[in-house]
Coordinates of C-alpha atoms and ligand atoms in Angstrom, one line a residue:
M1 CA 0.0 0.2 -0.4
N2 CA 1.3 3.2 -0.9
K3 CA 1.6 5.3 2.5
E4 CA 1.5 8.6 0.8
I5 CA -2.1 8.0 0.0
F6 CA -2.7 8.6 4.0
V7 CA -2.3 12.6 4.6
P8 CA 0.4 12.9 7.3
A9 CA -0.3 13.4 10.9
E10 CA 1.6 16.7 10.7
E11 CA -0.7 18.0 8.2
L12 CA -3.7 17.2 10.1
A13 CA -2.2 18.9 13.0
K14 CA -1.8 21.8 11.0
Q15 CA -5.3 21.9 9.8
R16 CA -6.8 21.9 13.4
D17 CA -4.3 24.5 14.1
F18 CA -6.2 26.6 11.0
M19 CA -9.6 26.0 12.8
K20 CA -8.6 27.3 16.0
R21 CA -7.3 30.5 14.0
C22 CA -10.8 30.5 12.0
R23 CA -12.6 30.1 15.3
E24 CA -10.8 33.6 16.4
L25 CA -11.5 35.2 13.1
L26 CA -15.3 34.2 12.9
V27 CA -15.5 35.7 16.5
K28 CA -14.1 39.0 15.0
R29 CA -16.1 39.0 12.3
F30 CA -19.5 38.1 13.7
G31 CA -19.0 38.6 17.3
D32 CA -18.9 36.6 20.4
E33 CA -22.5 37.2 21.3
R34 CA -23.7 33.9 19.0
S35 CA -21.9 31.6 16.9
P36 CA -21.9 32.0 13.1
L37 CA -24.7 29.9 11.4
A38 CA -23.5 27.5 8.7
Y39 CA -25.9 25.9 6.0
V40 CA -24.2 22.9 4.3
K41 CA -26.0 21.3 1.6
S42 CA -24.9 17.9 0.1
F43 CA -26.2 16.6 -3.3
G44 CA -25.7 13.1 -4.5
C45 CA -24.1 9.9 -2.9
Q46 CA -23.5 8.5 0.6
Q47 CA -19.8 9.9 0.1
N48 CA -20.9 13.4 -0.5
V49 CA -23.1 13.4 2.5
S50 CA -20.3 11.9 4.1
D51 CA -17.9 14.8 3.0
G52 CA -20.6 17.0 4.1
E53 CA -20.6 15.6 7.8
K54 CA -17.1 16.2 7.8
L55 CA -17.0 19.8 6.7
R56 CA -19.6 20.6 9.5
G57 CA -17.5 18.7 11.9
M58 CA -14.7 21.2 11.0
L59 CA -17.0 24.1 11.0
A60 CA -17.9 23.2 14.5
V61 CA -14.7 23.2 15.9
M62 CA -14.2 26.3 14.2
G63 CA -17.3 27.3 16.8
C64 CA -20.0 27.5 14.0
G65 CA -23.8 26.3 14.8
F66 CA -25.9 24.7 11.6
T67 CA -29.1 26.0 10.2
E68 CA -31.4 24.1 7.8
D69 CA -32.6 27.9 6.7
V70 CA -30.3 29.5 4.1
N71 CA -31.4 32.9 4.8
S72 CA -30.6 32.7 8.6
A73 CA -26.7 31.6 7.5
N74 CA -23.4 33.5 7.5
I75 CA -21.7 30.5 5.9
V76 CA -23.4 29.0 2.9
I77 CA -21.6 25.7 1.4
Y78 CA -22.9 23.5 -1.5
N79 CA -21.2 20.5 -1.8
T80 CA -22.3 19.5 -5.4
C81 CA -22.7 16.1 -7.6
A82 CA -21.4 15.8 -10.9
V83 CA -23.0 12.5 -11.9
R84 CA -25.9 14.0 -14.3
D85 CA -26.7 17.0 -15.9
N86 CA -29.7 17.9 -14.1
A87 CA -27.7 17.7 -10.8
E88 CA -25.5 20.1 -12.1
Q89 CA -28.1 22.4 -13.5
K90 CA -29.8 22.6 -10.0
V91 CA -26.3 24.1 -8.3
F92 CA -26.1 26.6 -11.2
G93 CA -29.7 27.8 -10.7
I94 CA -28.9 27.9 -7.0
M95 CA -26.0 30.0 -7.5
G96 CA -28.2 32.7 -9.2
L97 CA -29.9 32.9 -6.1
A98 CA -27.1 32.8 -3.7
T99 CA -25.4 36.1 -5.7
H100 CA -28.5 37.7 -4.8
Q101 CA -28.5 36.8 -0.8
K102 CA -24.9 38.0 -0.9
E103 CA -26.1 41.5 -2.2
L104 CA -28.3 41.7 0.6
K105 CA -25.7 40.5 3.2
K106 CA -22.4 41.7 2.5
D107 CA -20.6 39.4 5.0
L108 CA -22.1 36.1 3.9
L109 CA -19.3 33.7 2.8
I110 CA -20.1 31.4 -0.1
G111 CA -18.5 28.2 -1.2
L112 CA -18.5 25.3 -3.3
C113 CA -16.9 21.7 -2.8
G114 CA -17.8 18.0 -4.2
C115 CA -17.6 16.2 -7.7
M116 CA -18.6 19.2 -9.4
T117 CA -15.9 21.3 -8.7
Q118 CA -13.0 18.8 -9.5
Q119 CA -13.8 19.3 -13.0
K120 CA -11.5 21.9 -13.9
H121 CA -14.2 23.1 -17.2
V122 CA -16.9 23.7 -13.8
A123 CA -14.6 25.2 -11.4
E124 CA -13.5 27.8 -14.3
R125 CA -17.2 28.6 -14.5
F126 CA -17.8 29.0 -11.0
K127 CA -15.0 31.5 -11.0
M128 CA -16.2 33.6 -14.0
R129 CA -19.8 33.7 -13.7
F130 CA -20.3 34.1 -10.0
P131 CA -18.0 36.3 -8.4
A132 CA -20.1 36.2 -5.3
V133 CA -18.2 32.7 -4.4
D134 CA -15.7 32.9 -2.1
F135 CA -13.8 29.7 -2.2
V136 CA -14.0 26.3 -4.5
L137 CA -12.5 23.2 -2.9
G138 CA -12.0 20.2 -5.1
T139 CA -12.6 16.7 -3.7
H140 CA -8.9 15.8 -2.9
V141 CA -8.5 18.7 -0.6
L142 CA -11.1 18.4 1.5
H143 CA -9.1 18.0 4.7
R144 CA -7.4 21.3 3.9
F145 CA -10.6 23.4 4.3
P146 CA -9.5 25.1 7.4
E147 CA -6.5 26.3 5.7
I148 CA -8.1 27.7 2.4
F149 CA -11.0 29.3 4.6
Y150 CA -8.5 30.8 7.1
G151 CA -7.0 32.7 3.9
V152 CA -10.7 34.1 2.9
L153 CA -11.1 35.0 6.1
A154 CA -7.6 36.7 6.8
S155 CA -7.8 38.3 3.3
A156 CA -11.2 39.9 4.0
D157 CA -10.1 41.2 7.3
R158 CA -7.3 43.0 5.7
G159 CA -10.2 44.7 3.6
K160 CA -8.6 42.7 0.4
R161 CA -10.9 40.4 -0.2
K162 CA -9.5 37.1 -2.0
R163 CA -11.5 34.3 -3.2
A164 CA -9.6 30.9 -2.9
F165 CA -9.9 28.1 -6.0
V166 CA -8.0 24.9 -5.1
I167 CA -8.5 21.9 -7.1
D168 CA -5.6 19.4 -6.7
E169 CA -5.2 16.9 -9.5
C170 CA -4.0 13.9 -8.1
D171 CA -5.4 10.2 -7.4
G172 CA -6.7 11.0 -4.2
V173 CA -5.8 11.0 -0.4
I174 CA -7.3 9.4 2.7
A175 CA -7.5 11.6 5.4
E176 CA -8.2 9.6 8.6
G177 CA -9.5 11.7 12.1
L178 CA -11.4 14.7 10.8
P179 CA -14.2 15.7 13.1
E180 CA -17.6 15.1 11.9
V181 CA -21.3 16.1 12.7
R182 CA -23.6 13.5 11.4
E183 CA -26.9 14.3 9.9
D184 CA -28.9 11.6 11.2
S185 CA -28.7 10.0 14.9
V186 CA -30.1 6.4 13.9
R187 CA -28.4 5.4 10.5
A188 CA -24.5 6.3 9.7
N189 CA -22.9 6.0 6.6
L190 CA -19.1 4.6 7.2
S191 CA -16.5 5.1 4.4
V192 CA -14.8 2.3 3.7
M193 CA -12.9 3.2 0.6
Y194 CA -12.7 6.2 -1.8
G195 CA -12.5 6.6 -5.6
C196 CA -13.2 4.3 -8.3
N197 CA -11.1 2.1 -11.1
N198 CA -14.0 1.0 -13.1
F199 CA -14.4 3.8 -15.8
C200 CA -17.7 3.1 -16.8
A201 CA -18.2 4.7 -20.2
Y202 CA -21.2 6.8 -19.0
C203 CA -19.6 7.9 -15.8
V204 CA -17.7 10.7 -14.1
V205 CA -17.1 9.5 -10.9
P206 CA -13.3 7.9 -11.7
L207 CA -12.4 11.3 -13.1
V208 CA -13.5 13.1 -10.0
R209 CA -13.1 11.2 -7.1
G210 CA -9.6 9.5 -8.3
R211 CA -8.3 6.0 -7.8
E212 CA -9.6 3.3 -5.4
R213 CA -8.2 3.3 -2.2
S214 CA -9.4 1.6 1.0
R215 CA -9.1 2.6 4.7
R216 CA -7.6 0.4 7.1
S217 CA -9.7 -1.9 8.5
A218 CA -8.6 -1.3 12.0
D219 CA -9.7 2.6 11.7
I220 CA -13.3 1.4 10.0
L221 CA -13.8 -0.7 13.0
R222 CA -12.8 1.7 15.5
D223 CA -15.1 4.0 13.7
A224 CA -18.1 1.3 13.6
R225 CA -17.8 0.5 17.4
A226 CA -18.1 4.2 18.3
L227 CA -21.0 4.7 16.1
I228 CA -23.0 1.6 18.3
E229 CA -21.6 3.0 21.3
K230 CA -23.6 6.3 20.5
G231 CA -26.6 4.5 19.8
Y232 CA -26.5 4.4 16.1
K233 CA -29.0 1.4 15.0
E234 CA -27.9 1.0 11.5
I235 CA -24.5 1.0 9.5
T236 CA -23.9 1.5 5.8
L237 CA -20.7 1.1 4.3
V238 CA -20.0 3.1 1.6
G239 CA -17.5 3.1 -1.4
Q240 CA -18.3 3.3 -5.0
N241 CA -17.4 -0.4 -5.2
V242 CA -17.3 -2.1 -1.8
N243 CA -16.5 -5.6 -3.3
S244 CA -13.0 -4.6 -4.3
Y245 CA -12.5 -3.0 -0.6
G246 CA -9.2 -4.3 0.5
K247 CA -7.5 -5.3 -2.5
D248 CA -4.9 -2.5 -2.2
L249 CA -4.2 -2.9 1.2
E250 CA -1.6 -5.7 2.2
N251 CA -2.1 -8.2 5.2
D252 CA -5.3 -6.5 5.8
L253 CA -9.4 -7.7 5.4
T254 CA -11.2 -8.6 2.5
F255 CA -14.8 -7.3 2.2
P256 CA -16.5 -10.0 3.3
E257 CA -14.2 -10.3 6.1
L258 CA -14.5 -6.8 7.0
L259 CA -18.4 -7.3 7.0
E260 CA -17.7 -10.2 9.4
A261 CA -15.7 -8.2 11.6
I262 CA -18.6 -5.4 12.1
N263 CA -21.1 -8.3 12.6
A264 CA -18.9 -9.2 15.5
I265 CA -19.1 -6.2 17.2
P266 CA -21.7 -6.7 20.2
G267 CA -25.1 -4.8 19.9
D268 CA -28.4 -4.6 18.1
F269 CA -27.7 -3.1 14.8
W270 CA -28.0 -3.3 11.3
I271 CA -25.2 -3.5 8.5
R272 CA -25.8 -2.5 5.1
F273 CA -23.4 -1.6 2.2
M274 CA -23.6 0.1 -1.3
T275 CA -22.3 -0.4 -3.8
S276 CA -21.6 -3.6 -4.7
H277 CA -20.5 -3.7 -8.6
P278 CA -21.8 -7.3 -9.8
K279 CA -18.5 -8.0 -11.5
D280 CA -16.9 -8.3 -7.9
C281 CA -19.7 -9.9 -6.2
T282 CA -18.4 -13.1 -5.2
K283 CA -20.2 -16.5 -3.8
E284 CA -18.0 -15.7 -0.6
L285 CA -19.6 -12.3 -0.1
L286 CA -23.3 -13.7 -0.6
D287 CA -22.4 -16.8 2.0
T288 CA -21.0 -14.3 4.3
I289 CA -24.5 -12.1 4.1
A290 CA -26.3 -15.5 4.4
R291 CA -24.2 -16.4 7.8
C292 CA -24.1 -12.8 9.2
E293 CA -27.1 -12.1 11.3
K294 CA -26.6 -8.2 11.4
I295 CA -26.5 -7.6 7.7
C296 CA -29.5 -6.8 6.2
K297 CA -30.9 -9.2 3.7
H298 CA -30.9 -6.7 0.7
I299 CA -28.7 -6.2 -1.8
H300 CA -28.1 -3.1 -3.9
L301 CA -26.5 -4.5 -7.1
P302 CA -26.8 -2.1 -10.0
V303 CA -27.3 -3.9 -13.2
Q304 CA -27.6 -0.6 -15.5
S305 CA -29.1 -2.4 -18.7
G306 CA -30.2 -5.7 -19.5
N307 CA -28.7 -6.1 -22.9
D308 CA -24.8 -7.5 -23.4
R309 CA -24.1 -5.7 -26.4
V310 CA -24.9 -2.4 -24.3
L311 CA -23.3 -4.0 -20.9
G312 CA -19.9 -4.1 -23.0
E313 CA -20.1 -0.6 -24.1
M314 CA -20.6 0.5 -21.2
N315 CA -17.3 -1.0 -19.7
R316 CA -19.4 -3.0 -17.0
R317 CA -17.6 -6.2 -17.4
Y318 CA -20.4 -8.8 -16.5
T319 CA -22.8 -10.4 -19.0
R320 CA -26.6 -10.7 -18.6
E321 CA -26.3 -14.3 -17.9
Q322 CA -23.6 -13.5 -15.3
Y323 CA -25.5 -11.0 -13.7
L324 CA -28.8 -13.4 -13.5
S325 CA -26.4 -16.2 -12.1
I326 CA -25.5 -14.1 -9.3
I327 CA -29.0 -13.4 -8.4
D328 CA -29.7 -16.9 -8.6
Y329 CA -27.4 -17.7 -6.3
A330 CA -27.9 -15.3 -3.8
K331 CA -31.8 -16.4 -4.1
K332 CA -31.0 -20.0 -3.4
T333 CA -28.5 -19.0 -0.6
I334 CA -30.1 -16.0 1.4
P335 CA -33.7 -16.8 2.4
G336 CA -36.1 -13.9 1.8
V337 CA -33.1 -12.1 0.3
S338 CA -34.5 -8.8 -2.0
F339 CA -32.7 -6.8 -4.4
T340 CA -32.6 -3.3 -6.1
S341 CA -31.0 -1.7 -8.8
D342 CA -29.6 1.3 -10.8
I343 CA -30.5 1.4 -14.6
I344 CA -29.5 3.8 -17.3
V345 CA -32.3 4.3 -20.2
G346 CA -30.9 5.6 -23.7
F347 CA -27.1 5.0 -23.3
P348 CA -25.8 6.1 -26.7
G349 CA -26.5 3.6 -29.4
E350 CA -29.5 1.6 -27.1
T351 CA -32.1 0.2 -29.6
R352 CA -35.7 -0.3 -28.6
E353 CA -34.9 -4.1 -28.7
E354 CA -31.8 -3.7 -26.6
F355 CA -34.2 -1.6 -24.1
E356 CA -36.6 -4.6 -24.3
D357 CA -33.8 -7.0 -22.6
T358 CA -34.0 -4.7 -19.6
K359 CA -37.5 -4.8 -19.2
S360 CA -37.4 -8.6 -19.2
L361 CA -34.5 -8.7 -16.9
I362 CA -36.0 -6.5 -14.1
T363 CA -39.3 -8.9 -14.3
E364 CA -36.9 -12.1 -14.1
V365 CA -35.0 -10.9 -11.0
G366 CA -37.9 -9.2 -9.4
Y367 CA -36.6 -5.8 -7.7
N368 CA -38.1 -4.3 -4.7
S369 CA -37.6 -0.9 -6.3
L370 CA -35.3 0.8 -9.4
F371 CA -33.2 3.9 -9.5
T372 CA -33.6 4.8 -13.0
F373 CA -31.8 7.6 -14.9
I374 CA -32.1 8.8 -18.7
Y375 CA -28.6 8.6 -20.0
S376 CA -26.6 12.2 -19.5
P377 CA -23.5 12.8 -21.5
R378 CA -20.8 13.8 -19.3
E379 CA -17.9 15.8 -20.3
G380 CA -14.6 13.6 -20.6
T381 CA -16.1 10.1 -20.6
R382 CA -16.3 7.3 -23.3
A383 CA -19.7 7.5 -24.0
A384 CA -20.2 11.1 -24.4
R385 CA -18.2 11.0 -27.8
M386 CA -20.3 7.9 -28.8
D387 CA -23.0 8.6 -31.5
D388 CA -26.5 9.1 -29.8
P389 CA -29.1 8.8 -32.6
V390 CA -32.3 8.3 -30.2
S391 CA -34.3 11.4 -29.5
A392 CA -34.6 12.8 -25.7
A393 CA -38.5 12.1 -26.5
E394 CA -38.2 8.5 -27.3
K395 CA -35.9 7.8 -24.2
A396 CA -38.6 9.6 -22.0
V397 CA -41.1 6.8 -23.7
W398 CA -39.0 3.7 -22.6
F399 CA -38.1 5.4 -19.3
N400 CA -41.9 5.6 -18.4
E401 CA -42.5 2.1 -20.3
L402 CA -40.0 0.9 -17.4
L403 CA -41.2 2.9 -14.4
D404 CA -44.9 1.3 -15.5
A405 CA -43.1 -2.1 -15.7
Q406 CA -41.4 -1.9 -12.2
R407 CA -44.6 -0.5 -10.5
D408 CA -46.4 -3.9 -11.2
I409 CA -43.4 -5.9 -9.9
G410 CA -42.9 -3.4 -6.7
M411 CA -46.3 -3.7 -6.0
A412 CA -46.0 -7.8 -6.1
Q413 CA -42.9 -7.4 -3.8
F414 CA -44.6 -5.2 -1.1
E415 CA -48.0 -7.0 -1.2
A416 CA -46.5 -10.2 -0.2
C417 CA -45.4 -8.7 2.8
V418 CA -49.2 -8.2 4.2
G419 CA -50.1 -10.6 6.9
Q420 CA -46.2 -10.6 8.0
T421 CA -44.6 -9.3 11.1
L422 CA -41.8 -7.4 10.2
R423 CA -38.7 -5.7 12.4
V424 CA -38.9 -1.9 11.4
L425 CA -35.9 0.8 12.1
V426 CA -38.0 3.7 13.1
E427 CA -36.4 6.6 11.6
G428 CA -38.8 9.5 12.3
E429 CA -42.0 10.8 12.2
G430 CA -44.1 9.8 9.1
K431 CA -46.4 11.7 6.5
L432 CA -50.0 11.7 7.0
K433 CA -51.0 13.8 4.1
N434 CA -50.4 12.0 0.8
G435 CA -48.8 9.0 2.7
I436 CA -50.2 5.5 3.0
L437 CA -51.8 6.0 6.2
S438 CA -53.9 9.5 4.8
G439 CA -57.0 10.2 6.4
R440 CA -56.3 7.4 9.3
E441 CA -55.9 8.4 13.2
G442 CA -53.9 6.8 15.4
R443 CA -54.5 6.6 19.7
E444 CA -54.3 9.6 21.3
G445 CA -50.7 10.8 21.5
D446 CA -49.6 8.8 18.8
C447 CA -48.3 10.1 15.7
V448 CA -47.4 8.5 12.6
L449 CA -43.7 7.2 12.4
M450 CA -41.8 6.0 9.8
G451 CA -39.6 3.4 9.3
R452 CA -37.6 1.0 6.7
T453 CA -37.8 -3.3 7.1
E454 CA -34.2 -5.1 6.7
H455 CA -35.5 -4.9 2.8
G456 CA -35.5 -1.1 2.5
M457 CA -39.2 -1.2 2.2
V458 CA -40.5 2.3 4.0
T459 CA -43.5 1.4 6.6
D460 CA -45.8 4.0 8.0
F461 CA -47.5 2.9 11.6
F462 CA -49.0 4.8 14.7
G463 CA -47.1 5.1 17.6
P464 CA -45.2 7.4 20.2
R465 CA -42.4 9.6 18.8
E466 CA -40.0 7.8 21.6
L467 CA -40.1 5.0 19.3
I468 CA -37.7 6.8 16.8
G469 CA -34.4 5.4 16.7
Q470 CA -35.7 1.7 17.9
F471 CA -36.4 -1.1 16.3
V472 CA -40.2 -2.1 16.4
D473 CA -42.0 -5.0 15.0
V474 CA -44.9 -4.1 12.9
R475 CA -47.8 -6.5 11.7
I476 CA -48.1 -5.1 7.7
T477 CA -51.8 -4.8 7.0
E478 CA -51.8 -3.0 4.0
A479 CA -49.2 -1.8 0.7
S480 CA -48.7 0.4 -1.9
N481 CA -45.9 -0.3 -4.9
W482 CA -43.9 1.9 -2.5
A483 CA -44.4 1.8 0.8
L484 CA -46.1 -0.5 3.5
A485 CA -48.4 0.2 6.6
G486 CA -49.2 -1.7 9.8
E487 CA -49.8 -1.9 13.5
R488 CA -47.2 -2.1 16.1
I489 CA -47.1 -5.3 18.0
Ligands
SAH501 N1 -20.6 3.1 -8.0 C1 -21.9 3.1 -8.0 C2 -22.8 4.3 -8.6 C3 -22.1 5.3 -9.4 S1 -23.4 6.8 -9.9 C4 -22.1 1.9 -9.1 O1 -21.4 1.4 -10.0 O2 -23.1 1.4 -9.0 C5 -25.1 5.9 -9.4 C6 -25.6 5.7 -10.5 O3 -25.9 6.9 -11.8 C7 -25.3 4.7 -11.6 O4 -25.4 3.3 -11.1 C8 -25.8 4.7 -12.5 O5 -27.4 4.2 -13.1 C9 -26.3 6.4 -12.4 N2 -25.5 7.1 -13.4 C10 -23.9 7.3 -13.5 N3 -23.6 8.2 -14.9 C11 -24.8 8.3 -15.4 C12 -24.8 9.1 -16.3 N4 -24.0 9.8 -17.4 N5 -26.3 9.1 -16.9 C13 -27.1 8.6 -16.1 N6 -27.3 7.9 -15.3 C14 -25.8 7.9 -14.9
SF4_502 FE1 -19.1 4.9 -12.0 FE2 -19.1 2.3 -12.7 FE3 -17.3 3.2 -10.8 FE4 -20.0 2.8 -10.4 S1 -18.4 1.0 -10.9 S2 -18.6 5.0 -10.0 S3 -21.2 3.5 -12.0 S4 -17.3 3.9 -12.8

């Protein structure tokens, strides 16, 4: 393992020192009557959410409080996603608004980080088109946020505003021990690795997140134990391709061994992981899921397409048959196992017949639900240079057909739960309006609670608020194609 991947302890100590110095400048700027308020908004995947939690951690050490209301914030940070064009457009839209907010509130500080900023052409656009932006951090310099933020604060203090644009073009680093303030107190994401080596033809992630690098299992296990001690009831191990965890480490654990070690930590909690790449999904992994009682019997296994030619063009490195044989083995080995998947509709050159193969595959597997996307060209990827003759209107027709097909498949999966008693982890209050229990009333003092089953199915039931954060047995009485409802036992 290349030791240089780990950010040295001295560098991290230097950043801690900058956090203290930022704290002093923030007091000078906003007074010491109350903490300056930060608004940190993360878009996209769990990795981004986790980065956002580290930013919040560093801001907390600097003495900041947090707000969910952007208008009341003194520091606004958008942690962006680049995986599809609509995610990027959302941020460009918001930047217009942020510019206006800065006109009203001159001392507002605005920053951007995440996958969009790691792309040179996008960072350039932020620089030229949005003068209101004070700092831009690429994905590989997140741990240097204190130093960069200090530069911005100090220059403003001297009456000479200096914007910072720091985008390091390396293969990525691992910074252990950054403080974090988590968004959720029941479920926690825990990064096990960063980056991706797969270069699927459509995907920008390897271009913005660097090469695969695994955290040491001892660090992951330490974090997992701490989370469980704090009372977290669900831990999701996060990485772009968790199945290749550990391949870059020497004398350390493989992913199934890591799962086994987390499963052995005492306590009542669930383990999930994402994302599993089908090309690396081994029988050993599936046997481990079957054997370990804390691992949810639910696998998110993105297939993207059901057609071999399209899968080849996508550089996914498995065939339809290989994918289906994994599903088959999992169904035989893990009683009651369920699946979800990601699908891309309208990859360049995909034909109607090839799309039909995706439709037949989803019926064959019987997914609980799907994350479906219309192909979005990403600059710098191989697919962006391919011919794409099918019109957007035609792709939208296919997309809707896929949603219709999945609606029936999902409905069957959800209806099969009616009459069963399922364990639900209660995440928070549910919605009565437009929810599955809409128009109903619970006992006095009860509210609608929302949780998820081990299979990730949203479940609503009436109960007291105190149950939030706990496992509850619920007898399922009704189902829609996206949710369950029931009664607490
Ligand atoms: N590492 C994960 C997911 C990465 S991105 C994996 O390999 O499964 C999440 C999902 O976004 C992908 O699974 C894919 O379905 C979708 N996606 C990625 N790039 C896309 C693009 N250019 N257009 C449309 N969907 C895309
Ligand atoms: Fe993107 Fe493929 Fe890597 Fe997933 S495995 S992040 S889809 S390149």
